[in-house]
Amino acid sequence: MTTSSSHATPPRIRRGQLLSLVLLVVCGVINYMDRATLSVANEFIRADLGLSQLEMGVLLSAFSWSYALCQLPVGALVDRIGPRWLLGIGLVVWSLAQAAGGLAATFGYFVIARIALGIGEAPQFPSAARVVSNWFPPLARGTPTGIYNSASPLGIALAPLLLAPLIAASSWHWAFFVTGALGLLMAVVWLALYRDPVHAQLTAAERAYLQLDQASEGAPGSSFAAWRALFRHRATWGMMLGFFGSVYLNWVYLTWLPGYLRTARHMDLKSAGLVASIPFLCGFAGALIAGWASDRVARSAASPLAGRRNAVVAGMLGMVAFTIPAALVESNVAAVACISVVIFLANASSACAWSLATVAAPPSRIASLGAIQNFGGFLGGALAPVLTGYIAQTWSFVPALLTGAAIAFLGAMSYLFLVVRPIPEDH
């Protein structure tokens, strides 16, 4: 890998990059398998606990509310403490919460377990953004951002393939126990292997590759005042509102796709589980391709910010365009094809949004701005399951999907008109 500054990647940096990305992808796959377990087991849990569609929507959204609210302090903590300990502690907390979900016998207990899951999973993506900014120079961050974001759709795609047979062979409880155990094992691996680069021990070539200077090392970005100052900039609000629209539409599919295929498209359980994995495998490809492409666009655009922002906007407008026929066509094949394109673009735009945070934020507050953007996104993620469940129960899934398309369009406009210049470092 080379950067635009023509510095070849030093061997020690390359090893750190590869190890970091492998660990982030494995953590991310487990993270999203845990989130998707409830969707895969949706029908069995509803029958076992006697839940309505609206109650299941509340249960599906409980994770997102705590996850979103925790983004605000977690981003600042990652910038101050570092990703190694924040993500390690998060892995332990979310894995215990996931296993606790398998013990749920009442609606209220299950809601509490999902809230705890959201708290534990909050450090995942702010930590990943910080890791990428620590190990990669600014114009080479799109590809690694796409790689760690690809874990999201990959985890969702693997969940029905791996967990549906486990549920069929035992019960839905074991899906939660097994994924919780995987997370605890990964916590040990992450803490044992991951380290941030120590700037004082870097050679001149390594410092030149990472484009380190005194300004980027000594800025006071981890204080509460510096974190609060981010909200004075309209780019922050544009990224919050924009990601709200992107994640809202993505989470309509993430939380309701298996149920939508069963109830609205009349597929049997086996077919719905298999078909539900196809769009998220497309999303896996979308994140990888977008990360690679956004680096090239950023190098040729008027500015890195403009290139990465425009990629986000284009992806979101494509999500809107393909959701409309997905809602309206009668053919199941055509609907799944359109949904697959939407999930491809959703994960592409998400990868670009996270790489946008690395160039829109001051060097000392990358995790903070990324977490604030993610906070806005998962307010949308929290609202999507409940509102979709309500609209589908009251009318049908058609207006539910069209509502998601409208919200995503407004989000794209927020990115386009509010995120126009990077946020300067305060000294």
CSV table of C-alpha atoms in Angstrom, one decimal, residues 161-316:
chain,number,residue,atom,x,y,z
A,161,LEU,CA,-27.1,-19.3,8.1
A,162,LEU,CA,-25.5,-20.3,11.4
A,163,LEU,CA,-28.2,-19.6,14.0
A,164,ALA,CA,-31.3,-20.9,12.3
A,165,PRO,CA,-30.0,-24.5,12.2
A,166,LEU,CA,-28.9,-24.1,15.8
A,167,ILE,CA,-32.4,-22.9,16.8
A,168,ALA,CA,-34.1,-25.7,14.9
A,169,ALA,CA,-31.9,-28.3,16.5
A,170,SER,CA,-32.2,-27.0,20.1
A,171,SER,CA,-34.1,-23.7,20.9
A,172,TRP,CA,-33.8,-20.0,20.5
A,173,HIS,CA,-32.1,-19.7,23.9
A,174,TRP,CA,-28.9,-21.5,22.7
A,175,ALA,CA,-28.4,-18.9,19.9
A,176,PHE,CA,-27.8,-16.3,22.6
A,177,PHE,CA,-25.6,-18.5,24.7
A,178,VAL,CA,-23.3,-19.5,21.9
A,179,THR,CA,-22.8,-16.0,20.5
A,180,GLY,CA,-22.2,-14.7,24.0
A,181,ALA,CA,-19.5,-17.2,24.5
A,182,LEU,CA,-17.8,-16.3,21.2
A,183,GLY,CA,-17.7,-12.6,22.4
A,184,LEU,CA,-16.0,-13.5,25.7
A,185,LEU,CA,-13.4,-15.5,23.8
A,186,MET,CA,-12.8,-12.6,21.5
A,187,ALA,CA,-12.4,-10.2,24.4
A,188,VAL,CA,-9.4,-12.2,25.6
A,189,VAL,CA,-7.9,-12.3,22.1
A,190,TRP,CA,-8.3,-8.5,21.5
A,191,LEU,CA,-6.8,-7.5,24.8
A,192,ALA,CA,-3.9,-9.9,24.3
A,193,LEU,CA,-3.0,-8.9,20.8
A,194,TYR,CA,-4.0,-5.3,20.0
A,195,ARG,CA,-1.7,-2.3,20.7
A,196,ASP,CA,-1.8,1.3,19.5
A,197,PRO,CA,1.3,2.6,17.8
A,198,VAL,CA,3.6,4.3,20.3
A,199,HIS,CA,4.5,7.6,18.6
A,200,ALA,CA,7.7,8.1,20.6
A,201,GLN,CA,9.1,4.8,19.3
A,202,LEU,CA,8.3,5.4,15.6
A,203,THR,CA,11.1,5.8,13.1
A,204,ALA,CA,11.3,8.9,10.8
A,205,ALA,CA,10.0,6.8,7.9
A,206,GLU,CA,7.1,5.5,10.0
A,207,ARG,CA,6.2,9.0,11.2
A,208,ALA,CA,6.4,10.3,7.6
A,209,TYR,CA,4.1,7.5,6.4
A,210,LEU,CA,1.5,8.2,9.1
A,211,GLN,CA,1.9,12.0,8.4
A,212,LEU,CA,2.4,12.7,12.1
A,213,ASP,CA,3.3,16.2,13.3
A,214,GLN,CA,3.3,18.2,16.5
A,215,ALA,CA,-0.2,19.6,15.8
A,216,SER,CA,-1.8,16.1,15.4
A,217,GLU,CA,-0.1,14.8,18.5
A,218,GLY,CA,-0.5,17.6,21.0
A,219,ALA,CA,-4.0,18.9,20.3
A,220,PRO,CA,-6.3,19.0,23.3
A,221,GLY,CA,-9.1,16.9,21.8
A,222,SER,CA,-10.1,14.7,24.7
A,223,SER,CA,-11.4,17.3,27.1
A,224,PHE,CA,-15.1,17.7,27.6
A,225,ALA,CA,-15.0,21.4,26.4
A,226,ALA,CA,-13.3,20.2,23.1
A,227,TRP,CA,-15.9,17.5,22.6
A,228,ARG,CA,-18.7,20.0,23.3
A,229,ALA,CA,-17.2,22.4,20.8
A,230,LEU,CA,-17.9,20.0,18.0
A,231,PHE,CA,-21.6,20.9,18.2
A,232,ARG,CA,-20.9,24.5,17.2
A,233,HIS,CA,-20.1,23.3,13.7
A,234,ARG,CA,-22.9,22.6,11.2
A,235,ALA,CA,-20.9,19.7,9.8
A,236,THR,CA,-21.5,17.8,13.0
A,237,TRP,CA,-25.2,18.4,12.8
A,238,GLY,CA,-25.2,17.4,9.1
A,239,MET,CA,-23.5,14.1,9.9
A,240,MET,CA,-25.9,13.4,12.7
A,241,LEU,CA,-29.0,14.1,10.7
A,242,GLY,CA,-27.6,12.4,7.6
A,243,PHE,CA,-26.6,9.2,9.4
A,244,PHE,CA,-30.1,9.2,11.0
A,245,GLY,CA,-31.6,8.7,7.6
A,246,SER,CA,-29.1,6.1,6.4
A,247,VAL,CA,-29.3,3.9,9.5
A,248,TYR,CA,-33.1,4.3,9.8
A,249,LEU,CA,-33.6,2.7,6.3
A,250,ASN,CA,-30.9,0.1,6.9
A,251,TRP,CA,-32.4,-1.0,10.2
A,252,VAL,CA,-35.8,-1.3,8.6
A,253,TYR,CA,-34.3,-4.2,6.7
A,254,LEU,CA,-31.9,-5.4,9.4
A,255,THR,CA,-34.7,-5.9,12.0
A,256,TRP,CA,-37.7,-6.7,9.9
A,257,LEU,CA,-36.4,-8.5,6.7
A,258,PRO,CA,-37.0,-12.1,7.9
A,259,GLY,CA,-40.4,-11.2,9.3
A,260,TYR,CA,-41.3,-9.1,6.1
A,261,LEU,CA,-40.4,-12.1,3.9
A,262,ARG,CA,-42.6,-14.4,6.0
A,263,THR,CA,-45.6,-12.2,6.5
A,264,ALA,CA,-45.7,-9.9,3.4
A,265,ARG,CA,-44.0,-12.2,0.9
A,266,HIS,CA,-45.4,-15.5,2.3
A,267,MET,CA,-42.1,-17.4,2.4
A,268,ASP,CA,-41.6,-20.4,4.6
A,269,LEU,CA,-39.1,-20.3,7.5
A,270,LYS,CA,-36.3,-22.1,5.6
A,271,SER,CA,-36.6,-20.0,2.4
A,272,ALA,CA,-36.9,-16.8,4.4
A,273,GLY,CA,-33.7,-17.6,6.4
A,274,LEU,CA,-31.8,-18.3,3.2
A,275,VAL,CA,-33.1,-15.4,1.2
A,276,ALA,CA,-32.6,-13.0,4.1
A,277,SER,CA,-28.9,-13.6,4.0
A,278,ILE,CA,-28.5,-12.7,0.3
A,279,PRO,CA,-28.9,-8.9,0.6
A,280,PHE,CA,-26.4,-8.8,3.5
A,281,LEU,CA,-23.8,-10.7,1.5
A,282,CYS,CA,-24.3,-8.0,-1.1
A,283,GLY,CA,-23.8,-5.4,1.8
A,284,PHE,CA,-20.5,-7.1,2.6
A,285,ALA,CA,-19.3,-6.5,-0.9
A,286,GLY,CA,-20.7,-2.9,-0.8
A,287,ALA,CA,-18.6,-2.0,2.2
A,288,LEU,CA,-15.4,-3.4,0.8
A,289,ILE,CA,-15.9,-1.8,-2.7
A,290,ALA,CA,-16.9,1.6,-1.2
A,291,GLY,CA,-13.9,1.8,1.1
A,292,TRP,CA,-11.5,1.1,-1.8
A,293,ALA,CA,-13.4,3.5,-4.2
A,294,SER,CA,-13.7,6.3,-1.6
A,295,ASP,CA,-9.9,6.5,-1.3
A,296,ARG,CA,-9.5,7.0,-5.0
A,297,VAL,CA,-12.4,9.5,-5.2
A,298,ALA,CA,-10.9,11.4,-2.2
A,299,ARG,CA,-7.5,11.7,-4.0
A,300,SER,CA,-9.0,13.2,-7.1
A,301,ALA,CA,-11.8,15.3,-5.6
A,302,ALA,CA,-11.5,19.0,-4.8
A,303,SER,CA,-11.0,18.0,-1.1
A,304,PRO,CA,-10.9,14.7,0.8
A,305,LEU,CA,-14.1,15.9,2.6
A,306,ALA,CA,-16.0,16.6,-0.6
A,307,GLY,CA,-15.1,13.3,-2.2
A,308,ARG,CA,-16.1,11.2,0.8
A,309,ARG,CA,-19.3,13.2,1.5
A,310,ASN,CA,-20.4,13.0,-2.2
A,311,ALA,CA,-19.9,9.2,-2.0
A,312,VAL,CA,-22.2,9.0,1.0
A,313,VAL,CA,-24.9,11.1,-0.7
A,314,ALA,CA,-24.8,9.1,-3.9
A,315,GLY,CA,-25.1,5.8,-2.0
A,316,MET,CA,-28.1,7.1,0.1
